[in-house]
Tab-separated table of C-alpha atoms in Angstrom:
chain	number	residue	atom	x	y	z
Y	1	MET	CA	-19.794	-4.213	2.745
Y	2	LYS	CA	-18.599	-1.063	1.454
Y	3	LEU	CA	-15.138	0.165	0.941
Y	4	TYR	CA	-14.104	3.842	0.868
Y	5	TYR	CA	-11.064	4.054	-1.076
Y	6	ASN	CA	-8.730	5.903	-3.508
Y	7	PRO	CA	-7.048	4.029	-6.262
Y	8	LEU	CA	-3.933	6.191	-5.963
Y	9	SER	CA	-3.727	5.457	-2.251
Y	10	THR	CA	-1.081	2.847	-1.516
Y	11	TYR	CA	-2.992	2.224	1.934
Y	12	SER	CA	-6.302	1.717	-0.463
Y	13	GLN	CA	-4.334	-0.661	-2.498
Y	14	LYS	CA	-2.912	-2.622	0.271
Y	15	THR	CA	-6.693	-3.159	1.392
Y	16	LEU	CA	-7.865	-3.816	-2.235
Y	17	ILE	CA	-5.094	-6.722	-2.815
Y	18	ALA	CA	-6.222	-8.242	0.414
Y	19	LEU	CA	-9.893	-8.301	-0.371
Y	20	TYR	CA	-8.996	-9.645	-4.086
Y	21	GLU	CA	-6.596	-12.090	-2.178
Y	22	LYS	CA	-9.225	-13.422	0.176
Y	23	GLY	CA	-12.126	-13.411	-2.815
Y	24	VAL	CA	-14.338	-11.150	-0.475
Y	25	ALA	CA	-17.027	-8.950	-2.279
Y	26	PHE	CA	-17.406	-5.586	-1.385
Y	27	GLU	CA	-19.059	-2.262	-2.775
Y	28	PRO	CA	-16.325	0.141	-3.933
Y	29	GLU	CA	-16.972	3.939	-3.109
Y	30	VAL	CA	-14.255	6.050	-4.510
Y	31	VAL	CA	-13.192	9.112	-2.325
Y	32	SER	CA	-11.378	12.046	-3.959
Y	33	LEU	CA	-9.471	13.733	-0.844
Y	34	MET	CA	-7.984	16.359	-3.494
Y	35	SER	CA	-11.225	18.008	-4.108
Y	36	PRO	CA	-12.842	20.249	-1.347
Y	37	GLU	CA	-16.290	18.933	-2.003
Y	38	GLY	CA	-15.078	15.190	-1.903
Y	39	LYS	CA	-12.903	15.932	1.362
Y	40	ALA	CA	-15.964	17.526	3.016
Y	41	ALA	CA	-18.323	14.587	1.993
Y	42	TYR	CA	-16.175	12.215	3.290
Y	43	ALA	CA	-15.571	14.115	6.532
Y	44	LYS	CA	-19.456	13.471	7.338
Y	45	ILE	CA	-18.731	9.794	7.124
Y	46	TYR	CA	-15.208	9.479	8.735
Y	47	PRO	CA	-14.311	12.776	10.533
Y	48	ILE	CA	-10.573	11.779	10.501
Y	49	GLY	CA	-10.774	11.801	6.979
Y	50	LYS	CA	-8.306	8.999	5.955
Y	51	LEU	CA	-8.513	6.226	3.521
Y	52	PRO	CA	-9.246	3.471	3.439
Y	53	LEU	CA	-12.272	2.779	5.553
Y	54	LEU	CA	-14.270	-0.620	5.554
Y	55	LYS	CA	-18.105	-0.459	6.639
Y	56	PRO	CA	-18.947	-4.114	6.795
Y	57	SER	CA	-22.464	-2.660	7.986
Y	58	ASP	CA	-24.213	0.547	8.296
Y	59	ASP	CA	-23.536	0.756	12.003
Y	60	HIS	CA	-19.881	-0.515	11.863
Y	61	MET	CA	-16.828	1.089	10.701
Y	62	ILE	CA	-13.187	-0.047	10.377
Y	63	PRO	CA	-10.420	2.162	9.744
Y	64	GLU	CA	-6.749	1.591	8.783
Y	65	SER	CA	-5.337	-0.819	6.130
Y	66	THR	CA	-3.878	-3.095	8.637
Y	67	ILE	CA	-6.911	-3.428	10.977
Y	68	ILE	CA	-9.247	-3.784	7.854
Y	69	ILE	CA	-6.954	-6.975	6.848
Y	70	GLU	CA	-6.857	-8.297	10.427
Y	71	TYR	CA	-10.893	-8.088	10.140
Y	72	LEU	CA	-10.949	-9.715	6.883
Y	73	GLU	CA	-8.624	-12.568	7.995
Y	74	GLY	CA	-10.564	-12.965	11.319
Y	75	HIS	CA	-14.076	-13.079	9.562
Y	76	HIS	CA	-13.401	-14.712	6.119
Y	77	ALA	CA	-11.794	-17.965	5.689
Y	78	SER	CA	-11.896	-18.093	1.838
Y	79	GLY	CA	-8.774	-17.281	-0.404
Y	80	THR	CA	-5.358	-16.525	0.666
Y	81	GLN	CA	-4.612	-16.754	4.421
Y	82	LEU	CA	-2.754	-13.466	5.097
Y	83	ILE	CA	-1.708	-13.947	8.624
Y	84	PRO	CA	-0.338	-17.339	9.476
Y	85	ASN	CA	-1.850	-19.395	12.521
Y	86	ASP	CA	1.672	-19.658	14.480
Y	87	VAL	CA	2.075	-16.904	16.671
Y	88	ASP	CA	5.852	-16.258	15.873
Y	89	ALA	CA	5.278	-16.330	11.990
Y	90	ALA	CA	2.227	-14.136	12.448
Y	91	ARG	CA	4.418	-11.594	14.462
Y	92	GLN	CA	6.798	-11.519	11.739
Y	93	VAL	CA	4.155	-10.933	9.226
Y	94	ARG	CA	2.892	-8.003	11.465
Y	95	PHE	CA	6.259	-6.566	11.703
Y	96	ILE	CA	7.368	-6.485	7.948
Y	97	ASP	CA	3.705	-5.155	7.629
Y	98	ARG	CA	4.492	-1.998	10.099
Y	99	MET	CA	7.931	-1.633	8.573
Y	100	SER	CA	6.435	-1.416	4.928
Y	101	ASP	CA	4.064	1.115	6.054
Y	102	LEU	CA	6.379	3.220	8.105
Y	103	TYR	CA	9.707	2.842	6.285
Y	104	LEU	CA	8.636	2.210	2.617
Y	105	GLY	CA	5.265	3.538	2.125
Y	106	ASN	CA	5.450	6.736	4.059
Y	107	PRO	CA	8.957	7.711	2.881
Y	108	ALA	CA	8.229	7.081	-0.726
Y	109	GLY	CA	4.941	9.247	-0.198
Y	110	THR	CA	7.191	11.991	1.014
Y	111	LEU	CA	9.372	11.905	-1.695
Y	112	LEU	CA	6.509	11.546	-4.291
Y	113	PHE	CA	4.732	14.577	-2.679
Y	114	GLU	CA	7.729	16.644	-2.900
Y	115	ARG	CA	8.395	15.523	-6.268
Y	116	PHE	CA	4.869	16.680	-7.696
Y	117	GLY	CA	4.643	19.519	-5.891
Y	118	PHE	CA	1.785	18.434	-3.458
Y	119	GLN	CA	3.303	19.336	-0.215
Y	120	LYS	CA	7.229	20.732	0.359
Y	121	TYR	CA	9.658	19.274	3.043
Y	122	SER	CA	12.544	20.413	4.420
Y	123	GLU	CA	16.151	18.819	3.125
Y	124	GLU	CA	16.362	17.279	6.476
Y	125	GLU	CA	12.986	15.374	6.035
Y	126	LEU	CA	13.899	14.423	2.647
Y	127	ALA	CA	17.046	12.895	3.756
Y	128	LYS	CA	15.412	11.155	6.384
Y	129	ALA	CA	13.134	9.390	3.903
Y	130	SER	CA	15.559	8.327	1.429
Y	131	ASN	CA	17.521	6.925	4.465
Y	132	TYR	CA	14.556	4.843	5.364
Y	133	LEU	CA	14.114	3.586	1.864
Y	134	ARG	CA	17.830	2.551	1.688
Y	135	ILE	CA	17.665	0.732	4.992
Y	136	THR	CA	14.504	-1.205	3.843
Y	137	TYR	CA	15.548	-1.669	0.366
Y	138	GLU	CA	18.798	-3.598	2.049
Y	139	HIS	CA	16.559	-5.398	4.482
Y	140	PHE	CA	13.958	-6.540	1.891
Y	141	ASP	CA	16.497	-7.576	-0.457
Y	142	LYS	CA	18.061	-9.930	2.004
Y	143	ARG	CA	15.225	-11.271	2.833
Y	144	LEU	CA	14.049	-11.869	-0.572
Y	145	ALA	CA	17.324	-13.810	-1.646
Y	146	ASN	CA	15.931	-17.289	-0.904
Y	147	GLN	CA	12.270	-16.765	-1.091
Y	148	ASP	CA	9.658	-15.387	-3.288
Y	149	TRP	CA	7.505	-13.516	-0.801
Y	150	LEU	CA	8.696	-11.174	2.231
Y	151	CYS	CA	7.690	-13.716	4.994
Y	152	GLY	CA	8.049	-17.221	2.659
Y	153	GLU	CA	4.240	-17.339	1.799
Y	154	PHE	CA	2.368	-14.220	0.255
Y	155	SER	CA	0.783	-12.451	3.148
Y	156	MET	CA	-0.215	-9.175	4.827
Y	157	ALA	CA	3.182	-8.110	4.583
Y	158	ASP	CA	3.313	-8.400	0.888
Y	159	CYS	CA	0.027	-6.629	0.576
Y	160	ALA	CA	1.649	-3.648	2.387
Y	161	ALA	CA	4.980	-3.547	0.526
Y	162	ILE	CA	4.333	-4.209	-2.868
Y	163	PRO	CA	1.918	-0.925	-3.812
Y	164	PRO	CA	4.826	1.531	-2.640
Y	165	LEU	CA	7.343	0.060	-5.094
Y	166	PHE	CA	5.308	1.225	-8.061
Y	167	TYR	CA	6.076	4.767	-6.822
Y	168	CYS	CA	9.394	3.901	-5.516
Y	169	GLN	CA	10.355	3.556	-9.374
Y	170	VAL	CA	9.908	7.045	-9.901
Y	171	VAL	CA	11.421	8.737	-6.717
Y	172	ALA	CA	13.756	6.100	-5.375
Y	173	PRO	CA	14.664	3.274	-8.186
Y	174	PHE	CA	15.621	0.081	-6.704
Y	175	ALA	CA	17.435	-1.341	-9.837
Y	176	ALA	CA	20.488	-1.809	-7.364
Y	177	TYR	CA	18.765	-4.618	-5.266
Y	178	PRO	CA	18.127	-7.349	-7.740
Y	179	ASN	CA	15.853	-9.470	-5.450
Y	180	ILE	CA	13.253	-6.633	-4.982
Y	181	VAL	CA	13.492	-6.285	-8.580
Y	182	ARG	CA	12.304	-9.893	-9.139
Y	183	TYR	CA	9.877	-9.519	-6.298
Y	184	TYR	CA	8.193	-6.571	-7.857
Y	185	GLU	CA	8.135	-8.220	-11.081
Y	186	ARG	CA	6.295	-11.236	-9.341
Y	187	ALA	CA	4.006	-9.099	-7.815
Y	188	ARG	CA	2.969	-7.681	-11.066
Y	189	LEU	CA	1.816	-11.174	-12.465
Y	190	ARG	CA	-0.098	-11.677	-9.281
Y	191	PRO	CA	-3.831	-11.642	-10.135
Y	192	SER	CA	-4.799	-9.382	-7.169
Y	193	TYR	CA	-2.163	-7.031	-7.814
Y	194	ALA	CA	-2.598	-7.002	-11.446
Y	195	ARG	CA	-6.539	-6.215	-10.803
Y	196	VAL	CA	-5.349	-3.163	-8.604
Y	197	MET	CA	-2.911	-1.885	-11.368
Y	198	GLU	CA	-5.622	-2.266	-13.962
Y	199	GLU	CA	-7.371	0.653	-12.034
Y	200	PHE	CA	-4.834	2.989	-10.790
Y	201	VAL	CA	-2.104	3.073	-13.581
Y	202	PRO	CA	-4.368	4.689	-16.183
Y	203	ILE	CA	-5.195	7.214	-13.245
Y	204	TRP	CA	-1.838	8.031	-12.700
Y	205	GLU	CA	-0.739	8.026	-16.376
Y	206	GLY	CA	-3.640	10.719	-16.611
Y	207	MET	CA	-2.443	12.887	-14.050
Y	208	LEU	CA	1.395	12.647	-15.279
Y	209	LEU	CA	0.100	13.574	-18.964
Y	210	ALA	CA	-2.156	16.543	-17.523
Y	211	GLN	CA	0.902	17.663	-15.440
Y	212	ASN	CA	3.345	17.891	-18.425
Y	213	LYS	CA	0.993	19.533	-20.619
Y	214	SER	CA	0.540	22.197	-17.859
Y	215	ALA	CA	4.018	22.365	-17.270
């Protein structure tokens, strides 16, 4: 089983957390979409060009982080159960997973790309992203008031929410939300995310150093 991913991608990190939580072995294949050569090579594998992509076999491809985690949960009983058996609890996990992608990860990405000059956005788009983050922070802070993880037990929802928070520290700090602060501190200590951080943080810090030198 091969995973095509990039260590800096929050959706890739989401999938990696799930793989490590489940204890599922895989062959890692890092893809660089920032280089024309890497982008062209990956397009031959998956023309849509989005990461991550899981290939359980040569003739079977599974794109999209949530769908990959659904596949892992359905085919691997090992490790952490990331989607509850109870129908209503599972629906809640899927809702928070979706909310994390759309209203935490994507807005954080917009502000990050603008901050570092990867892409330009209008003032309206930037304001919309900031507003989504504020609403999400408020909702998540309330959810975390009396529980360690977003849906009680660690789940797919946390796999989705944790990675964007690293970048949120840079573009939209959440220091005013103490429950989220404690949540992210717990997340950093969780072995699955600590393993993800070991790979991507040095790359991120190297990018910042290179940018500072060129400025």
